[in-house]
Coordinates of C-alpha atoms in Angstrom, one line a residue:
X10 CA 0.0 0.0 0.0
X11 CA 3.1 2.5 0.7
X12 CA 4.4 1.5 -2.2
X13 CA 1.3 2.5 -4.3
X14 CA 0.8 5.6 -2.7
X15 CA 4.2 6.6 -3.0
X16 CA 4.4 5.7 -6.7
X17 CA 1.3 8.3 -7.4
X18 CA 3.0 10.7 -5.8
X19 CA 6.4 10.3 -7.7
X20 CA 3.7 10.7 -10.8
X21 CA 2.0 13.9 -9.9
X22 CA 5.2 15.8 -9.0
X23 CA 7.5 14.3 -11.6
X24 CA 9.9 13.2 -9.0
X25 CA 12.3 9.9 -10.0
X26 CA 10.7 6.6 -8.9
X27 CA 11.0 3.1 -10.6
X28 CA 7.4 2.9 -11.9
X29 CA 8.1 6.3 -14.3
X30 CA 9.6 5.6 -17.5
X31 CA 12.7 6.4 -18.4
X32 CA 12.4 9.2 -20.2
X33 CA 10.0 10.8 -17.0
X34 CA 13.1 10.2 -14.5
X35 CA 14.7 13.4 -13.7
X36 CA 18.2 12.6 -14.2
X37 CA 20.1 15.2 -14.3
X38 CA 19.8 15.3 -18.1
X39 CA 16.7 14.9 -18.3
X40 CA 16.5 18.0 -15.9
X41 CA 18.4 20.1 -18.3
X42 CA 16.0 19.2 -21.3
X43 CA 13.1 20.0 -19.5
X44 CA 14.2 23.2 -18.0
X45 CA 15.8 24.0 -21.5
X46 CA 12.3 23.1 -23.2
X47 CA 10.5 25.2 -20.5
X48 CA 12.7 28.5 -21.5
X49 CA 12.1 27.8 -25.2
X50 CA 8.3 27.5 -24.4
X51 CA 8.4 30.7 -22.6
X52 CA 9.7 32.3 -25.1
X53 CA 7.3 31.7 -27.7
X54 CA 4.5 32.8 -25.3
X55 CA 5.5 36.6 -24.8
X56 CA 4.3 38.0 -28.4
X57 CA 1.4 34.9 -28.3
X58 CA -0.2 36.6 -24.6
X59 CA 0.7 39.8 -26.1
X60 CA -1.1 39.8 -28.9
X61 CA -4.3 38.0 -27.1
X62 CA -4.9 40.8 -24.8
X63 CA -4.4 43.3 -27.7
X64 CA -7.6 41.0 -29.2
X65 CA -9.5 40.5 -25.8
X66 CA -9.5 44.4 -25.4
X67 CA -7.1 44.7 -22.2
X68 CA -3.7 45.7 -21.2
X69 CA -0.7 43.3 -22.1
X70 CA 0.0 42.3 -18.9
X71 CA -3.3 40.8 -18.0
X72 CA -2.5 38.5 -21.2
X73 CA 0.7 37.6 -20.1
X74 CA -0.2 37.3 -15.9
X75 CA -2.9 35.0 -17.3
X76 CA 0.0 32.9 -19.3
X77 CA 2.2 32.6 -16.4
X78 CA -1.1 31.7 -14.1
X79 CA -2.8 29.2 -15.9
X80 CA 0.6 27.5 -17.1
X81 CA 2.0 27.0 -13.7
X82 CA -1.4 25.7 -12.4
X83 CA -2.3 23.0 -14.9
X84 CA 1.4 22.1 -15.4
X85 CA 1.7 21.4 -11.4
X86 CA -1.9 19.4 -11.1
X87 CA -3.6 19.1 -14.8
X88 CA -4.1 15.4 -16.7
X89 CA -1.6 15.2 -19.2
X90 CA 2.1 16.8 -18.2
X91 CA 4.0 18.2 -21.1
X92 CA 0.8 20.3 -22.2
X93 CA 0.8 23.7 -22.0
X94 CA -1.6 26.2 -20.9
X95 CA -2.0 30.1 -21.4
X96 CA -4.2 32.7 -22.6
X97 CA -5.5 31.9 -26.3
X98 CA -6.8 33.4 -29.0
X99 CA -10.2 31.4 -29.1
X100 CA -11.1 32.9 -25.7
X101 CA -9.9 36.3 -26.5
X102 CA -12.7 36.6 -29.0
X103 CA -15.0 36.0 -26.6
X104 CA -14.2 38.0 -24.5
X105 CA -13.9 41.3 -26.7
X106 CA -17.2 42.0 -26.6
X107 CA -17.9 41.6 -22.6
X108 CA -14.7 43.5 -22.4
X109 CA -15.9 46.5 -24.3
X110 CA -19.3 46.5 -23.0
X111 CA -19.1 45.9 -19.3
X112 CA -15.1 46.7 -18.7
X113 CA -12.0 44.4 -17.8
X114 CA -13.7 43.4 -14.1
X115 CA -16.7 41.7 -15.4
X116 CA -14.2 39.8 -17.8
X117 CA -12.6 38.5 -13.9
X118 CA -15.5 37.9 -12.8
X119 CA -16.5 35.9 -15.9
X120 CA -13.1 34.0 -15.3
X121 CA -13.2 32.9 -12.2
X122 CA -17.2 31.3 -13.0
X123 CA -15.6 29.8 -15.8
X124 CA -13.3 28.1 -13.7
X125 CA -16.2 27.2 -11.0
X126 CA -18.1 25.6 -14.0
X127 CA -14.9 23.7 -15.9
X128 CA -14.5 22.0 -11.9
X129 CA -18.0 21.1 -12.1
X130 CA -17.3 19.3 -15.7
X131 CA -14.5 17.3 -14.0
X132 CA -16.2 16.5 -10.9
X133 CA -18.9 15.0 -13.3
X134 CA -16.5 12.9 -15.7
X135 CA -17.4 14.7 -18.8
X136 CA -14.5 14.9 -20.2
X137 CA -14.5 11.6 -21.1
X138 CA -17.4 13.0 -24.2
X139 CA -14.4 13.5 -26.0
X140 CA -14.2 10.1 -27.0
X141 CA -17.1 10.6 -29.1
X142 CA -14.7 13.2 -31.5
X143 CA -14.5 10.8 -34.7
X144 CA -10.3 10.5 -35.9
X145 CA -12.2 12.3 -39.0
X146 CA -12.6 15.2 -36.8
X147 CA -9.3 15.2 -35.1
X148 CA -7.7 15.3 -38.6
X149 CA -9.2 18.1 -39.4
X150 CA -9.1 20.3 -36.2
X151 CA -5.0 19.5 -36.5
X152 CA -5.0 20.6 -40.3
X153 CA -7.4 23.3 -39.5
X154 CA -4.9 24.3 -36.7
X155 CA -1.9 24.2 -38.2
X156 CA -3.5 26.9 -41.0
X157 CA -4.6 29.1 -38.5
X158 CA -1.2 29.2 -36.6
X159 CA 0.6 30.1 -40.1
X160 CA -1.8 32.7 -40.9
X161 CA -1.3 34.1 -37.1
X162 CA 2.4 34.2 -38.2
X163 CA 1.6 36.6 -41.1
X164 CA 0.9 39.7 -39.0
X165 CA 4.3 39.7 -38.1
X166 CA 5.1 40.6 -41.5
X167 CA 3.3 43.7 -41.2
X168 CA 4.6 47.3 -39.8
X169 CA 4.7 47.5 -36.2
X170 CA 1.8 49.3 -34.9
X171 CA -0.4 49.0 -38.4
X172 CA -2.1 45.6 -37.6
X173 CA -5.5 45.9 -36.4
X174 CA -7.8 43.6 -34.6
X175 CA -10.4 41.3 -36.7
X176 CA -12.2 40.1 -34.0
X177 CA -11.9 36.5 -35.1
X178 CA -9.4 35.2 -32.4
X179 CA -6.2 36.4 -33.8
X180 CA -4.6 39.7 -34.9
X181 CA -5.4 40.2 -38.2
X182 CA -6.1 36.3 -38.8
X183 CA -3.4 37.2 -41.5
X184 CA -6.0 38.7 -43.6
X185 CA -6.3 43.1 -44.1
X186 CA -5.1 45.9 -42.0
X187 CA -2.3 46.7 -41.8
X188 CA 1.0 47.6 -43.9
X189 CA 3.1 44.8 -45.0
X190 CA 6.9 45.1 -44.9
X191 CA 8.6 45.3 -48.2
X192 CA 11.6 45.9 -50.2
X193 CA 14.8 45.2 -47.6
X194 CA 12.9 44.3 -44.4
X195 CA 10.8 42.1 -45.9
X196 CA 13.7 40.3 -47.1
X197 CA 15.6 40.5 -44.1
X198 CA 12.7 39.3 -42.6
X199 CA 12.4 36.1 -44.5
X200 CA 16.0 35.3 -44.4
X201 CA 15.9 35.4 -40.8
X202 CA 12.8 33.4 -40.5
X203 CA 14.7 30.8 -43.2
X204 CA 17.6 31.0 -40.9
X205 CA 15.8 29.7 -37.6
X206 CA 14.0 27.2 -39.6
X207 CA 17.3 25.6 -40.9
X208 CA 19.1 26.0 -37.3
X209 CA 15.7 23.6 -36.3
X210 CA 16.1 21.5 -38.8
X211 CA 19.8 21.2 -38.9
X212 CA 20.4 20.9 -34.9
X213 CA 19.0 17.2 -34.1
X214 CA 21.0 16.1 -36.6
X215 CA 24.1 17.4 -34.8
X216 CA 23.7 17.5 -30.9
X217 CA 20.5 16.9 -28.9
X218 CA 22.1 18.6 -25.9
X219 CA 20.1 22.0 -26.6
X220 CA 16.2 21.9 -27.8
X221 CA 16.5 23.0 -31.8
X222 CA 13.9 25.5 -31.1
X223 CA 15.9 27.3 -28.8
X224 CA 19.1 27.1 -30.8
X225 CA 17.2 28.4 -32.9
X226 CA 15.8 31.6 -31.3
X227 CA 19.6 32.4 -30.1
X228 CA 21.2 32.2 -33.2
X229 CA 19.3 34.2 -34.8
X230 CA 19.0 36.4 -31.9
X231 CA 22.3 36.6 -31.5
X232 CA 23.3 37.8 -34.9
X233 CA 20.5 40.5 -34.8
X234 CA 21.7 42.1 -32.2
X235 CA 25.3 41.7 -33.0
X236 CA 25.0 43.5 -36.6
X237 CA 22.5 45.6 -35.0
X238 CA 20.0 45.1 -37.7
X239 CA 16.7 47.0 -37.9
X240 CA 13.9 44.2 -37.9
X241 CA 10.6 44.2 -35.8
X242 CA 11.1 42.7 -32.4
X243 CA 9.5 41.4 -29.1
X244 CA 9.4 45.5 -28.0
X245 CA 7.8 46.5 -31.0
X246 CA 4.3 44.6 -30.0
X247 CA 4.2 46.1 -25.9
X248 CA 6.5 46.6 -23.1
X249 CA 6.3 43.8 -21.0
X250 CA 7.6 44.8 -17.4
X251 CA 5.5 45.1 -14.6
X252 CA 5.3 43.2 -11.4
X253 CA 3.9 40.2 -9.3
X254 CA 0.4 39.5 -9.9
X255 CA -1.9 41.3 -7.1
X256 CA -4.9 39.5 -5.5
X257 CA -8.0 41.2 -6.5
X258 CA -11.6 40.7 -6.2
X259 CA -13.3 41.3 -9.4
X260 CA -15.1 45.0 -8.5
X261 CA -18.5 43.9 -9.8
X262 CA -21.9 44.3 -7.7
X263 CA -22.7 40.8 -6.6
X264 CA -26.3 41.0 -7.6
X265 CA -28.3 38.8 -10.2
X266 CA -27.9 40.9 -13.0
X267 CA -24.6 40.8 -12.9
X268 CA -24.8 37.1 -13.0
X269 CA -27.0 37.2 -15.9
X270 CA -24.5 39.2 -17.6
X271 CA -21.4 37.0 -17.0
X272 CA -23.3 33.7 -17.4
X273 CA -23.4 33.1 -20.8
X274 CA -19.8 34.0 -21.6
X275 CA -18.6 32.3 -18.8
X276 CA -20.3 29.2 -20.2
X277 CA -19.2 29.8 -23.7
X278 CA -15.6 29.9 -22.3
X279 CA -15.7 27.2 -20.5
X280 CA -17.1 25.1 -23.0
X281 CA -14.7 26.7 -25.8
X282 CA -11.3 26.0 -23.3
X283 CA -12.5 22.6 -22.2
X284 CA -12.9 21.3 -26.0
X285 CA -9.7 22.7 -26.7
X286 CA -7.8 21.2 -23.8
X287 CA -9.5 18.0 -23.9
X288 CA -8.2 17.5 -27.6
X289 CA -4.7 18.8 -26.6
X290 CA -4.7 16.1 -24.6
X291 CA -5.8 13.7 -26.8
X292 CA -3.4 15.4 -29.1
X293 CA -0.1 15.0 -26.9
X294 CA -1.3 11.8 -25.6
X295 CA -0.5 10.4 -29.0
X296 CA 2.8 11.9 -29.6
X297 CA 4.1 10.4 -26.0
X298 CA 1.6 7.4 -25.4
X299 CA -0.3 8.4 -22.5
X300 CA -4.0 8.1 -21.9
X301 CA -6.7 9.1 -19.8
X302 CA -6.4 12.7 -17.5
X303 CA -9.4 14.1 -18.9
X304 CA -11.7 14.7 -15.5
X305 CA -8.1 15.5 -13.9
X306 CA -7.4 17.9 -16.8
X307 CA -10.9 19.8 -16.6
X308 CA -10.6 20.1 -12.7
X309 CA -6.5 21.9 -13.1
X310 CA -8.4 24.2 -16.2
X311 CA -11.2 25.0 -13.6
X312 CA -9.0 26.0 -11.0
X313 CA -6.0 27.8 -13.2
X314 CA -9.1 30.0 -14.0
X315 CA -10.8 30.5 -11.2
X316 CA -7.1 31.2 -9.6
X317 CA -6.0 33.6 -12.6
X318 CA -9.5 35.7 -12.3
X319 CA -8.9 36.9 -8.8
X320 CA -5.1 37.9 -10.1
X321 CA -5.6 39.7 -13.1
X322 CA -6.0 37.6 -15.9
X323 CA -7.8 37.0 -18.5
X324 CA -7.9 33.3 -18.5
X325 CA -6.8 30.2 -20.6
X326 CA -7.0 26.7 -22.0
X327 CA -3.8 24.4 -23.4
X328 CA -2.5 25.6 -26.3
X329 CA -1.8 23.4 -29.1
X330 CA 0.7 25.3 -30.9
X331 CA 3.2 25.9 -27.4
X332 CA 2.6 22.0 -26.2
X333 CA 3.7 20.4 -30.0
X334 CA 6.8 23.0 -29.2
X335 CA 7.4 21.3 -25.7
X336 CA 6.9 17.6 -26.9
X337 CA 9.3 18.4 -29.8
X338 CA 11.7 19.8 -28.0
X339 CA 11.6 16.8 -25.2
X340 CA 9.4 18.2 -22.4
X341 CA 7.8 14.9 -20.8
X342 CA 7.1 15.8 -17.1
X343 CA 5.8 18.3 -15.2
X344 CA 8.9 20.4 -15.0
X345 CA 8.7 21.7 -18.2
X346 CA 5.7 23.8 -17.9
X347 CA 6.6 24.8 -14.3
X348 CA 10.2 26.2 -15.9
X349 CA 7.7 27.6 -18.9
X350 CA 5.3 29.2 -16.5
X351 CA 8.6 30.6 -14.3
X352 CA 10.9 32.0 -16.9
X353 CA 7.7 33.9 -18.5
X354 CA 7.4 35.5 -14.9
X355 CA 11.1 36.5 -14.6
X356 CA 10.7 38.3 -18.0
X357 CA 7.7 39.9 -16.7
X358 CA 9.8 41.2 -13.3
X359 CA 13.5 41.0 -14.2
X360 CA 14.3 40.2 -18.2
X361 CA 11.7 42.3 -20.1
X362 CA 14.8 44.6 -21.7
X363 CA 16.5 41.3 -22.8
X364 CA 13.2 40.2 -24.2
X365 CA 12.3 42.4 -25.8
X366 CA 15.1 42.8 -28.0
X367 CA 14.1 39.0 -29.3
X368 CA 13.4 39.3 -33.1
X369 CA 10.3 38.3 -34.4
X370 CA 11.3 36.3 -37.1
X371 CA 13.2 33.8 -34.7
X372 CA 9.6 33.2 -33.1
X373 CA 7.8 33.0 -36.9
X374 CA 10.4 30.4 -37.7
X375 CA 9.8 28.3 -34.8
X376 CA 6.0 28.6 -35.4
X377 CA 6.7 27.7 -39.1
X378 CA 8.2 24.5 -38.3
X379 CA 5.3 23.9 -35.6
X380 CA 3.2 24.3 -38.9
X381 CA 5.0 21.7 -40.6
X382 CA 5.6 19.5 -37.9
X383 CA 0.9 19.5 -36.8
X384 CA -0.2 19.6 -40.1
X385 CA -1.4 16.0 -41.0
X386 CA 0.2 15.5 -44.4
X387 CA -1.1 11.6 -44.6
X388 CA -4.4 12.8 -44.3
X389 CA -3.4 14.3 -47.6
X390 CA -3.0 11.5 -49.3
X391 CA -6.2 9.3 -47.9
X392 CA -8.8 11.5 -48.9
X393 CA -9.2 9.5 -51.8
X394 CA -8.7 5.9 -50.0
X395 CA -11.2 6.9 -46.9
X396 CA -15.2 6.8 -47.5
X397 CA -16.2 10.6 -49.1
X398 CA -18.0 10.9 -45.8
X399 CA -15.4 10.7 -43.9
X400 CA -12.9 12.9 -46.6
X401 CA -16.0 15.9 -46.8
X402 CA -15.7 16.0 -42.5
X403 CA -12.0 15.9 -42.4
X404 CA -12.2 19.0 -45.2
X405 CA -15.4 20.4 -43.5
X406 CA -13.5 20.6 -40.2
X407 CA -10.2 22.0 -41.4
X408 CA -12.2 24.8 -43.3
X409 CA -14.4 26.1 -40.4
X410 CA -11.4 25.7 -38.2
X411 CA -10.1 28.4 -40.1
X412 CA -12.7 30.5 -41.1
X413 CA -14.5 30.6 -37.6
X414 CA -12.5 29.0 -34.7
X415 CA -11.5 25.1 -33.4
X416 CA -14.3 25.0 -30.9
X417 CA -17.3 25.5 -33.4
X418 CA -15.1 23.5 -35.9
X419 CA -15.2 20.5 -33.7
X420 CA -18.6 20.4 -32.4
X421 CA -20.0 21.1 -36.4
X422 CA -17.4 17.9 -37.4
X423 CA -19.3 15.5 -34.4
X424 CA -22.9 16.5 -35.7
X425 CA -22.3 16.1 -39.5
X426 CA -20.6 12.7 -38.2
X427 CA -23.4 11.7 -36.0
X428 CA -26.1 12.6 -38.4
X429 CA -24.1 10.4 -41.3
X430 CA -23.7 7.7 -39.3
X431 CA -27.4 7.5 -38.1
X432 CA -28.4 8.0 -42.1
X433 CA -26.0 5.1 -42.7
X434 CA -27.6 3.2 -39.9
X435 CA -30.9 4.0 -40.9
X436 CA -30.7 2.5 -44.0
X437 CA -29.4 -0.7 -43.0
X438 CA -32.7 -1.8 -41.8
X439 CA -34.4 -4.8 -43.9
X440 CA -35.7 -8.0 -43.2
X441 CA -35.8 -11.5 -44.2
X442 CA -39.1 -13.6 -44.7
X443 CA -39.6 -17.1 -44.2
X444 CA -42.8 -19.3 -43.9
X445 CA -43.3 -22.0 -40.8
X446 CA -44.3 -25.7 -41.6
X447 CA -48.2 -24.2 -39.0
X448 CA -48.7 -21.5 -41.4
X449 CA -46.7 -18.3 -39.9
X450 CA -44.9 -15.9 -41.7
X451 CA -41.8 -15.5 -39.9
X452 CA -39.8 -11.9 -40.1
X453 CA -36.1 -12.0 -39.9
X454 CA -35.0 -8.3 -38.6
X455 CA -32.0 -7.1 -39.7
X456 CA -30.2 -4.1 -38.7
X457 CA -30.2 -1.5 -35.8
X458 CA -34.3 -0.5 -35.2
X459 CA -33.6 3.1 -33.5
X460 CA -35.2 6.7 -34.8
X461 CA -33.6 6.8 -37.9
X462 CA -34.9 3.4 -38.8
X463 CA -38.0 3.3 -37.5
X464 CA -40.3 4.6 -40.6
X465 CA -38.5 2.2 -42.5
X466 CA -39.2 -0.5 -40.3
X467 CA -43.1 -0.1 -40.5
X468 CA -42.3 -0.3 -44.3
X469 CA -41.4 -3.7 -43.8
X470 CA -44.8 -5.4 -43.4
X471 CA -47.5 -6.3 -45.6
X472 CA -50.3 -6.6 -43.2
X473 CA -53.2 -7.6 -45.5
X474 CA -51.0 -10.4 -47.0
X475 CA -49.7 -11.5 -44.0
X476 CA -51.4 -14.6 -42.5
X477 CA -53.3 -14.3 -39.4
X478 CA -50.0 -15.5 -37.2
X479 CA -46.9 -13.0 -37.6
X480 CA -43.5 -13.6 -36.0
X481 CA -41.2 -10.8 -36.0
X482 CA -37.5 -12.2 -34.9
X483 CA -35.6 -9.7 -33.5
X484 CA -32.1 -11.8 -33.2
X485 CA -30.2 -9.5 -35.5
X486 CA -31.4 -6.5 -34.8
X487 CA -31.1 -4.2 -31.8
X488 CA -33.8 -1.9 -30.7
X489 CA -32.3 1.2 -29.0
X490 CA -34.9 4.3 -27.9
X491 CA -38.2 4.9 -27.8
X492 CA -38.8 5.7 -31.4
X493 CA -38.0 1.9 -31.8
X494 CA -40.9 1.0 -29.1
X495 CA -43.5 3.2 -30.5
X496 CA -43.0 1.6 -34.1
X497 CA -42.7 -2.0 -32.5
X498 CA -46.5 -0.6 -31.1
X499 CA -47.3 0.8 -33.8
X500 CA -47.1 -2.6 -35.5
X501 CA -48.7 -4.2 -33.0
X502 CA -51.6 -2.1 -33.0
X503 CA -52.1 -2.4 -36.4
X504 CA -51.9 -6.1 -36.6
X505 CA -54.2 -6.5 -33.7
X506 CA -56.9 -4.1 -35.4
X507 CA -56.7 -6.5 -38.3
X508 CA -57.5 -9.8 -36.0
X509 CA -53.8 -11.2 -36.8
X510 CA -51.5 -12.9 -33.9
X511 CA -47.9 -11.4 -34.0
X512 CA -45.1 -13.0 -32.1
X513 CA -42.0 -10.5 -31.1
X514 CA -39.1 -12.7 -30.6
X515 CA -35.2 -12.4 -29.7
X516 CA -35.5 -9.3 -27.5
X517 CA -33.3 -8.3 -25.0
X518 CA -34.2 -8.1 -21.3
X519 CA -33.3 -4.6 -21.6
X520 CA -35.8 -3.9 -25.2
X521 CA -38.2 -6.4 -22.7
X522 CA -38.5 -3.9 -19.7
X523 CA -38.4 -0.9 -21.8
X524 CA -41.9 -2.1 -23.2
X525 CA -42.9 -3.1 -19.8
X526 CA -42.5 0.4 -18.8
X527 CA -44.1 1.8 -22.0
X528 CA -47.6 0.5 -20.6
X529 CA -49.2 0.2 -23.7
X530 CA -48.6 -3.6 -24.1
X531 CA -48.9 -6.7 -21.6
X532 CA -45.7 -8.9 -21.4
X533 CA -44.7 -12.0 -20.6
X534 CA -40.7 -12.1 -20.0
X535 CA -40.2 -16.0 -20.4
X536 CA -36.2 -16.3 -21.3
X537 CA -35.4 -18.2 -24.4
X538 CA -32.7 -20.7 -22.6
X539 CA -31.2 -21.1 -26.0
X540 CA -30.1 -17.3 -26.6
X541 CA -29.6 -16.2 -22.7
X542 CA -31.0 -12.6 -23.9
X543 CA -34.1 -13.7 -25.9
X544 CA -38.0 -13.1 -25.4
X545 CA -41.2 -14.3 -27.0
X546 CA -44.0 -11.9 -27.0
X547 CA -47.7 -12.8 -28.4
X548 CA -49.7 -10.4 -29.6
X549 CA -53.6 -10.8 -30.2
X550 CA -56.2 -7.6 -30.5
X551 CA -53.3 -5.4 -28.7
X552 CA -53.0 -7.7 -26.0
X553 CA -49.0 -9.4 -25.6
X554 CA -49.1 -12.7 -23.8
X555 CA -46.7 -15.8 -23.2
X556 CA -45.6 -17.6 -25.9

């Protein structure tokens, strides 16, 4: 018993035990790659929380507080550890409207129920509805994802201080606004950005002692600021000093219309940061073979939130883009995100001149090869091997991923899914006819009988032909809901109007108390020994009896 209890705490806290695996052992080199992957991520989230609070309508700092925040909170407790959280762009557009119409403390205050209500979705396992995302769908969200984080990349090749707002999640979503750079800065620009991207290809292939992404922010780093060349940096977008985050009681009357106000947005967020963390997770659990977290994962969301809105944040979910940068560059336990979440809090109160003189295009480039590296390029390839179904939900996903955001992409992908595979289902329903040595006309079901089916199911019977004693076999068929009942009633009803016996056979104990419970008919639940599950029902003038 020790042992087991000791062996879950070595798990939560990342600590070295024998039943980690090897690569989740903090060795002292595996130290140095997490810490090193840590800094890397933490770099790549200044100009990311940045730019969120510019779209969310608030100061910088609440953008970045909320980064620091929500990273160290789900990277000490949440489900899966090598994720990272922070302030996102999906949120942000939320929250620009609240923001501009109610002001920055009902945007707390909308935080931190957020985070009451993402607690309640873990304390009620439903996280694990995530399962129900077809792979159809998760091919898409991670093609639609990787478009959206090249076409966030694009604003960065844009004047510093021209790029306005579009309200769609992102800066600019890479679209108008703004003046784009030309003639020598644009070219110094893309060489730069060509630069880091060959430093991140090139470096594995050398030495794994430093994560590539950070070699390649450095070198390219370092020889802009050597040469002293003029390109947009970190400092172009905001200053990012300030100080330790203050505790701070959202400044909101606690009456009921203020609760009717922040209600639906908090509910949007949380549903909008829980679909994005919960197929993060699903995401990273892939890349290093982990499964499960999901109620663990929605309960460290719900409380990074309701944490970050009584410190000055705006709030957060995982973010894809900064996790596939931490699993890439090695990050495996827990410590990575606590170094992330730490480094981004000494820039904030010791390192913002340092910082800030980071060029842009190192960041683009590592976001470039995050592109490369998320984008499905098999999925490519398949659409013409996998049913068209499946091929019009994996392009049907990527496209409203990008044109509207990865939440409303996801839950449109399920619903298309579900609606083709009840049509599928639906159609599937046909049955067999065979005549008995007494007379009887015997119908062999086949097929699921649920409320896609069921009109097709009444279809199946000639009730004027049929001789006066029906049996309807249900052994390869399922009934599932009520629509099912009512038509197997329906039936009934119609045979018993006509004077006609009908016999429902090879139903399940669980299809048998279902009609008991409908009230309608009178049943007799006599087990067929021969099929363990199976029940014969009579039915004469609407009455069911014994067989």
């Amino acid at each position: 018993m020790k042992r087991t209890v000791l062996a879950a705490f070595a798990n939560r806290i990342a600590i070295p035990d024998l039943n980690l695996l090897p690569e989740e052992r903090l060795t002292i080199g595996r130290l140095r790659i997490e810490i090193l992957s840590g800094l890397t991520v933490a770099l790549a989230l200044v100009p990311e929380a940045v730019a969120f609070a510019f779209v969310a309508g608030v100061h910088p700092l609440v953008g970045l507080y909320a980064a620091f925040m929500v990273g160290l909170i789900t990277a000490l407790i949440g489900g899966r550890p090598g994720m990272i959280s922070g302030a996102t762009g999906a949120l942000a557009v939320v929250m620009v409207a609240l923001v501009a119409k109610h002001g920055v403390e009902y945007l707390f205050a909308t935080v931190v129920l957020m985070g009451l209500l993402q607690i309640l979705a873990g304390i009620m396992h439903w996280g694990k509805f995530i399962r129900l995302v077809p792979h159809p769908v998760m091919l898409g969200f991670v093609n639609g994802l990787a478009i959206v984080i090249f076409l966030a990349q694009m604003t960065q090749f844009k004047v510093p201080g021209t790029v306005e707002n579009d309200g769609h999640g992102l800066p600019d979503h890479g679209g108008g606004g703004g003046e784009w750079l030309t003639g020598m800065p644009l070219v110094t620009m893309l060489g730069l950005v060509g630069l880091t991207m060959a430093v991140i290809w090139l470096m594995p292939r050398l030495t794994r002692t430093i994560p590539a992404p950070l070699a390649g922010i450095g070198i390219t780093a370092a020889l802009v600021i050597g040469f002293g060349l003029d390109v947009p940096r970190v400092g172009d977008m905001a200053a990012i000093t300030g100080g330790w985050p203050a505790f701070h009681i959202p400044a909101v009357p606690l009456t009921w219309q203020t609760l009717t106000i922040i209600a639906p947005y908090a509910v949007i967020l949380a549903a909008i940061g829980l679909i994005e963390s919960l197929l993060t997770l699903n995401l990273v659990g892939d890349i290093v073979g982990k499964r499960g977290g999901a109620s663990q994962e929605c309960i460290a969301q719900g409380i990074a939130n309701s944490v970050t809105g009584v410190f000055g944040g705006m709030g957060g979910c995982a973010m894809i883009g900064q996790s596939m940068i931490n699993v890439k560059s090695g990050g495996r336990t827990r410590v990575a995100g606590i170094a992330a979440a730490l480094f981004l809090l000494s820039f904030i109160l010791f390192a913002a001149p340092v910082i800030e003189q980071i060029p842009l295009a190192a960041l683009v480039g590592v976001m470039f090869m995050v592109v490369i590296g998320t984008f499905a390029w098999n999925s490519v390839t398949i659409l013409a091997k996998v049913p068209l179904m499946d091929a019009f939900v994996i392009l049907l996903v990527t496209v409203v991923t990008v044109l509207s955001d990865l939440a409303v992409a996801v839950v449109v992908g399920v619903i298309v899914s579900a609606l083709a595979y009840a049509w599928n289902n639906a159609r599937r329903i046909d049955a067999k006819t065979v005549e008995t040595t007494e007379g009887a006309r015997v119908y062999l079901i086949q097929g699921p009988l649920f409320f896609g089916s069921a009109s097709g199911f009444t279809e199946l019977f000639d009730i004027e032909a049929d001789p006066a004693r029906i049996i309807v076999d249900f052994a390869d068929s399922r009934v599932v809901d009520q629509s099912a009942l009512q038509a197997i009633e329906q039936i009934a009803a119609k045979y018993g109007a006509a004077g006609k016996q009908i016999q429902l056979r090879h139903l399940s104990r669980e299809c048998h108390r279902l009609l008991a419970k409908a009230g309608h008919l009178i049943i007799d639940s006599d087990d067929d020994p021969d099929y363990e599950l199976a029940v014969d029902y009579s039915v004469r003038t609407g009455i069911l009896g014994g067989h």
